[in-house]
Amino acid sequence: MAKYNQELGDKLDKEFKQLKDHSKDEIANNERFLTAVENKLGIKHPIDESVSLEPIVQSKFDVPDWEQLKNEARANILYDVDYEDLLTSDEIANAYRHLDEINEQFAKKTGFKKGDLIFLVTAIALQCTRQYVIGPWLKKLRSDASADDEKGRKGKAEPGWYYVATENILTNSVPFDATAYGEADSIQDFLKGGNHRTMTLGHDPLLGWIFGTANILTSTLTRASWNLASAHVKYQPGRGNVIHSLADIRKIFIACKERLFDEGLEGKLAVGLGIIREAIHLKSDIGTKSSLPIPTIPTASPEFAKELARYGIDTASVGTEIGLSALINALISMVHRLFYDESVDDPKLYEVRTRKILLLSNTIASTSNVIVTAFTKNPKILDVGGLIVTITRLVSDVRFICKVKQEFIQSALDVHFQGIVEELEQMYKNETST
């Protein structure tokens, strides 16, 4: 409708201009003719000032209703109309100039103040200290830790297959800690290619809650591989738990399902104890010398998980890096918030400044760490946890800043258009009062 109305207005304006120009020409011709006649006859045509200038004939026309106008607009405008179609080039240029002014206002209000730069430098210094001082020190402490987390626990002989008695779930050593082999040829070198923590899904910090619990309930272990190859684990006097023979992953989960749904309260208790046993084992392993692999990495590539572990990149180190990096960010954020002055700053715009400090400090620290790691060719100093935190902040902080900026622009435009509306209303009042 707006575009159709604009085209009609332009058409009428053009016709009016043509009519006006034509009228001027006719009047000029008439004046020349009258002047020539007056000169020839020697008379002067008097002007009768009593003649009314009001139009003798007033035009009458029917005003079309809204539906008729809409149908005419649809019939004449056969394409989608954008705002640009309704504006002239000067109006569009003026709109972009106004938008640039609003963007400059936002940049000025969210730009770093003198105090913010102090926070930025402090945050960068703390992140770098964590990367090159605290991180290596914590890894050294872990290197002196025990490699055995389950001293005193023994595997026990179990009757039957795919079953561990409820009373033995918490006391048995977990089956996926077994590294010795039985006599069956089919299971020789079953865990070849890595240590038992990178090769078994029971040690995966994420997948272990499913596969590790199932292995504990059925005295089996499942290898980190695309086909989920599994094996029975049996206790042999003098040797402890050994990888005995091949098992079926389908039967492992069928046994767990039947125990949970078909064995009443005791079956549910057994599954609950299996989950608790998995939690105890993961907690005890995470602080040992080899710790636990990065979640899901062993399933995709046990060899890569082994290589990461060789450079000290495991769940303990990455988790510690993430925790310390997040702690520094939280500390900087809280202290910066203490300097907020509600009489001067808008709360959301102030938070944008806080997030800019954290985002920039994390990015600088992570970028410098990658450069130093590449320059020294020492993967052991790579701050994987810090990189994860930085990437997370890039996503969350940029989204937040864009949202606040959009709200700021919309608010400024609302004020601008409200001023235009008030001006039009005032013009209308002036016209109607005269």
CSV table of N, CA and C in Angstrom, one decimal, residues 17 106 116 167:
chain,number,residue,atom,x,y,z
A,17,LYS,N,2.6,19.3,-12.1
A,17,LYS,CA,3.7,20.1,-12.6
A,17,LYS,C,3.5,20.4,-14.1
A,106,PHE,N,27.7,4.4,20.6
A,106,PHE,CA,27.9,3.2,21.3
A,106,PHE,C,29.4,2.9,21.6
A,116,ASP,N,39.8,0.9,33.1
A,116,ASP,CA,39.6,-0.4,32.4
A,116,ASP,C,40.9,-0.9,31.9
A,167,GLU,N,26.7,-57.5,46.3
A,167,GLU,CA,27.6,-57.2,47.5
A,167,GLU,C,29.1,-57.0,47.1
